[in-house]
Short mmCIF file of C-alpha atoms in Angstrom, two decimals:
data_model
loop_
_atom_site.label_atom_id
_atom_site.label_comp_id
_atom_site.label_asym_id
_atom_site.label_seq_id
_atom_site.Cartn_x
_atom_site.Cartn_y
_atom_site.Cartn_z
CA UNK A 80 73.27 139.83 131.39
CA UNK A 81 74.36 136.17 131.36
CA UNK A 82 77.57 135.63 129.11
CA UNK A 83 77.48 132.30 128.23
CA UNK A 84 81.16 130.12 127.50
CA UNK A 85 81.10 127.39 125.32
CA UNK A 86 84.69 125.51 124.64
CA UNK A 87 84.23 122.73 121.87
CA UNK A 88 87.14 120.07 121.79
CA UNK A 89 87.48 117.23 119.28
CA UNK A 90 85.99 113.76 122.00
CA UNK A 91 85.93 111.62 119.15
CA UNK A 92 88.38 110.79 115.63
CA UNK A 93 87.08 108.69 113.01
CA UNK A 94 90.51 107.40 110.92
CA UNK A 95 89.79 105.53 108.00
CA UNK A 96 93.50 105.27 107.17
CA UNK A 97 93.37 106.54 103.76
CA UNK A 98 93.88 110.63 102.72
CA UNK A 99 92.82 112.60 99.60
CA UNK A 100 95.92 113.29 96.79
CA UNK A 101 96.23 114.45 93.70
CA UNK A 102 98.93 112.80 92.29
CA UNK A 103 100.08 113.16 88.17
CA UNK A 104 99.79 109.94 85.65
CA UNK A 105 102.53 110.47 83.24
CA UNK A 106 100.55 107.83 80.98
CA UNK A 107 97.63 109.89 80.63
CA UNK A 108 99.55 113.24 80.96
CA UNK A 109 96.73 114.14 83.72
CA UNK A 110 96.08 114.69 87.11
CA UNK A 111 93.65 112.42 89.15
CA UNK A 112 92.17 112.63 92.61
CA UNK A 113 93.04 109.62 94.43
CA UNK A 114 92.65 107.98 98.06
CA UNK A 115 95.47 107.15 99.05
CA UNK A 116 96.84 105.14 102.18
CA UNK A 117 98.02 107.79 105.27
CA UNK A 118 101.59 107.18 106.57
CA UNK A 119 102.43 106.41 109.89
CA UNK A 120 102.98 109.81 110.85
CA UNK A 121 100.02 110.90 109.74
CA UNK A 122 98.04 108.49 111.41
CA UNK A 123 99.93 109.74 114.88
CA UNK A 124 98.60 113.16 114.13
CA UNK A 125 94.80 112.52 113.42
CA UNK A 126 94.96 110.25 116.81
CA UNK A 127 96.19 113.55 118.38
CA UNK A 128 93.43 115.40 117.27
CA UNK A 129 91.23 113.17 119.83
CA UNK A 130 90.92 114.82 123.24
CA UNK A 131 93.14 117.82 123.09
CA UNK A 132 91.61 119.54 126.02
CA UNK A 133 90.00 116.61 127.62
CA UNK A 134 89.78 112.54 127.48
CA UNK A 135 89.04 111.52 124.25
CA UNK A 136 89.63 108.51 121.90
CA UNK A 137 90.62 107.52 117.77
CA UNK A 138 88.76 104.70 116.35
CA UNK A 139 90.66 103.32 113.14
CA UNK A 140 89.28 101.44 110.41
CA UNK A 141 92.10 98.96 109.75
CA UNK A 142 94.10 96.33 111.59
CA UNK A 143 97.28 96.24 112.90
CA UNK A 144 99.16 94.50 110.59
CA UNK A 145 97.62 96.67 107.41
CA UNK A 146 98.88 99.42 109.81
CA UNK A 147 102.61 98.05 110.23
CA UNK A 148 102.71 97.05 106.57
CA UNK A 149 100.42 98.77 104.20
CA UNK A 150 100.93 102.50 106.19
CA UNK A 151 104.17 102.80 107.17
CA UNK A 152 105.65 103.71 104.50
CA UNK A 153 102.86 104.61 102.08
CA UNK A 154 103.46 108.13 101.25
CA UNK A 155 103.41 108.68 98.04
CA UNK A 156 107.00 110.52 96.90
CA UNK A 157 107.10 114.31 95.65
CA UNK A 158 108.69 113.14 92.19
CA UNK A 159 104.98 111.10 91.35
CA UNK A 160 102.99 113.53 92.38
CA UNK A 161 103.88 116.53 90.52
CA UNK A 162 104.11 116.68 86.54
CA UNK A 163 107.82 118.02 86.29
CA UNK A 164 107.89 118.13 82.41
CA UNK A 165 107.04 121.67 82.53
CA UNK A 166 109.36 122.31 84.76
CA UNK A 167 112.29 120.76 82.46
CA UNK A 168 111.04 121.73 79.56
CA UNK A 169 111.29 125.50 80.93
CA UNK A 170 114.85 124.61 81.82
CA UNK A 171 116.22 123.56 78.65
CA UNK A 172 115.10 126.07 76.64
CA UNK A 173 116.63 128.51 79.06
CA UNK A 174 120.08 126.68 78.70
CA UNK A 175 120.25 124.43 82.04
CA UNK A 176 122.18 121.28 82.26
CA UNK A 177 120.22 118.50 83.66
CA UNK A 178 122.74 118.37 87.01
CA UNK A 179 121.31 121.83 87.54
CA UNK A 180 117.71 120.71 87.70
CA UNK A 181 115.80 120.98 90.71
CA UNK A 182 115.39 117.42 91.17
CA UNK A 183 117.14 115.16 94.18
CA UNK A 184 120.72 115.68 93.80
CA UNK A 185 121.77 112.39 93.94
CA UNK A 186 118.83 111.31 91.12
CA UNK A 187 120.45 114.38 88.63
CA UNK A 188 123.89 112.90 89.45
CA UNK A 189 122.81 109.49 88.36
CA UNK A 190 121.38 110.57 85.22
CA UNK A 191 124.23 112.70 84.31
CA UNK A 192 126.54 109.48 84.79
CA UNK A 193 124.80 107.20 83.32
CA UNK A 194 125.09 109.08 79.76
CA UNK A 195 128.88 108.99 80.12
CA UNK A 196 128.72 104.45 80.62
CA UNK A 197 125.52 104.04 78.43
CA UNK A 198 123.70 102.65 80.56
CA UNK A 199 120.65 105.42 81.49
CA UNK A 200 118.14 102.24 80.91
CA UNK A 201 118.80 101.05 84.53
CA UNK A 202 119.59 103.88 86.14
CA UNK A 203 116.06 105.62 85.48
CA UNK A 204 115.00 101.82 86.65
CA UNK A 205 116.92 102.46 90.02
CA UNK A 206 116.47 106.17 90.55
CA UNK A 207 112.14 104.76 90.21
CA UNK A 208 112.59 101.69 92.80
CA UNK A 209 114.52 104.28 95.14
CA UNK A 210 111.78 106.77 94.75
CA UNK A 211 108.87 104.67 96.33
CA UNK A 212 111.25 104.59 99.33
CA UNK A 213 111.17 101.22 101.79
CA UNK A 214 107.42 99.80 100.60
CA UNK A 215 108.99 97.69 98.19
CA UNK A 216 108.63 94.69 100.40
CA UNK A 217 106.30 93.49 103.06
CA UNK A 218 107.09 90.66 105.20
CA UNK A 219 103.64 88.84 106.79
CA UNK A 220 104.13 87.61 110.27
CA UNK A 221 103.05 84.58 109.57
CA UNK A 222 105.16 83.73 106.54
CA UNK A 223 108.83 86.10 107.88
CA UNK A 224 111.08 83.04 106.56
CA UNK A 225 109.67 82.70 103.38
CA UNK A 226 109.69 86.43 102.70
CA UNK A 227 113.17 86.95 104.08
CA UNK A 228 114.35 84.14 101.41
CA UNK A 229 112.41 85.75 98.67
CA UNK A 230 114.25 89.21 99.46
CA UNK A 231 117.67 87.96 99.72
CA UNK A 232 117.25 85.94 96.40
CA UNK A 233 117.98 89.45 94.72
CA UNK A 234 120.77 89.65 96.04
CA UNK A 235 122.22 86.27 95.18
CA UNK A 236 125.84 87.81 93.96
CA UNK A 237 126.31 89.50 97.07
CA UNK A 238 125.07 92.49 95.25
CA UNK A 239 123.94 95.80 96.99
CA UNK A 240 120.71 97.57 97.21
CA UNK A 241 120.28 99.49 94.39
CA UNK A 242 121.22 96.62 92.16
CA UNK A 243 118.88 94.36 94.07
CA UNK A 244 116.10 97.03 93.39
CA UNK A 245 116.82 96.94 89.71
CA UNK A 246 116.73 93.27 89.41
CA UNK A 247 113.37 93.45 91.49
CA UNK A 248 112.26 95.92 88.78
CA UNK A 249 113.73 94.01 85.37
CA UNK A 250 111.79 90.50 87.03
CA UNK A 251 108.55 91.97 87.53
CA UNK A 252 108.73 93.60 83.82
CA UNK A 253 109.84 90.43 82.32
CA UNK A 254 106.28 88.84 83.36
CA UNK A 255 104.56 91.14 82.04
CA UNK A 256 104.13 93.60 85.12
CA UNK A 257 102.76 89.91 86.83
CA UNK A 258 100.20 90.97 90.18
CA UNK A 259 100.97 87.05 90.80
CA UNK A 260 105.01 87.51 90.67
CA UNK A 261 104.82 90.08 93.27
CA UNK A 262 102.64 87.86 95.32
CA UNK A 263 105.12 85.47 95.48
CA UNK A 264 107.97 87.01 96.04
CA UNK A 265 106.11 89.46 98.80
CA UNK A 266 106.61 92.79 96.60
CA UNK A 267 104.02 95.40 96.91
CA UNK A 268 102.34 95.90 93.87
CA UNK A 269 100.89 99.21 94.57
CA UNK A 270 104.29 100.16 95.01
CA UNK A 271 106.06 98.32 92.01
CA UNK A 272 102.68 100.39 90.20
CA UNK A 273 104.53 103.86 91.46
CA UNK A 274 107.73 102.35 90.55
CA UNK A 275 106.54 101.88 86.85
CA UNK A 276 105.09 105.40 86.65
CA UNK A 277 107.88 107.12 87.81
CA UNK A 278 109.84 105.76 85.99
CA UNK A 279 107.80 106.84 82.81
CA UNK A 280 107.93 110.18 83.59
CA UNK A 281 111.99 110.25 84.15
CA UNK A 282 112.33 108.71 80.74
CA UNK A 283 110.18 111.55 79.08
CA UNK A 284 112.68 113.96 81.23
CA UNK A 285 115.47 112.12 80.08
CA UNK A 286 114.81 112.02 76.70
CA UNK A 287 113.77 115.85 76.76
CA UNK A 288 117.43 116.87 77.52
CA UNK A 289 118.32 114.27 74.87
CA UNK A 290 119.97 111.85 77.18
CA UNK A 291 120.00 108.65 74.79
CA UNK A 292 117.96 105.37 76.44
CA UNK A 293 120.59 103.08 76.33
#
């Protein structure tokens, strides 16, 4: 009897560089299959994949610099992706303060604050901008000096990050959500795009435990 042995190993990984999510759109109240651009890490693990057992070899479908800039930092953040109104609306009927929420700690905190000094308007603005994590900015190689100037004009004041973040937010909202304003000042308007929908959907939380916009 001849027993044959076959071992199959991955020779060969086709990357594209973009992954399959379903993330929620609070201004359609609906979920939507997107592709959406792999992190860093991610793109690690699929070159892994390649040549486990023997030699084998990744082939990706994007440059280097879309790789450093676009990828990076491209996941998209937990708080977009998942439609947490049911979640809070479960909460407060069952008697839950909003610091009790299951949301980042330091994002509840915020919000709770910000009732107490009136000012829950840029908070939510903040708590957005810090939720698309560090994509907010990209910085061509061939143009470093003039994005480095563009950066640190938000913080003309000697003003720290957050506040920086907000005025990014409040300048690109005051030209009517501009594609050409984040252009040039190198902001990432996919990201500013997150930035806009999150924030959306904390306001509808917000104003669910009847903290007042203001």
């Amino acid at each position: 009897m001849l027993k044959l042995h076959r071992e199959f190993s991955m020779k060969y990984v086709v990357d594209p560089g973009f992954s399959k999510m379903k993330p929620y759109n609070p201004r359609t109240g609906m979920e939507s299959l997107l592709f959406t651009p792999i992190s860093k890490a991610s793109a690690t693990q699929r070159a892994g994949r390649a040549g486990r057992t023997s030699a084998g070899k990744c082939y990706r479908l994007y440059t280097a610099f879309n790789y450093k800039n676009d990828l990076e930092e491209s996941t998209v953040p937990e708080v977009q992706r998942t439609n947490l109104a049911s979640v809070v609306g479960e909460l407060t009927k069952a008697g839950r303060r909003m610091a009790e929420f299951p949301l980042d700690p330091m994002l509840s905190k915020m919000i709770v604050v910000s009732d107490k000094y009136k000012c829950s308007d840029e908070v939510i603005s903040i708590a957005a901008m810090l939720s698309v994590g560090g994509s907010v900015f990209y910085r061509p190689k061939d143009k470093q000096v003039h994005a480095d100037n563009a950066r640190m004009n938000f913080h003309v004041g000697n003003v720290g990050d957050h506040i920086a973040l907000l005025k990014v937010y409040s300048s690109w909202k005051e030209t009517n959500y501009s594609t050409q304003w984040c252009y040039e000042n190198y902001v990432q308007v996919r990201s500013m795009k997150r930035a806009r929908d999150i924030r959306d959907q904390l306001e509808g939380l917000v104003e669910r435990v009847e903290i007042e916009i203001s």
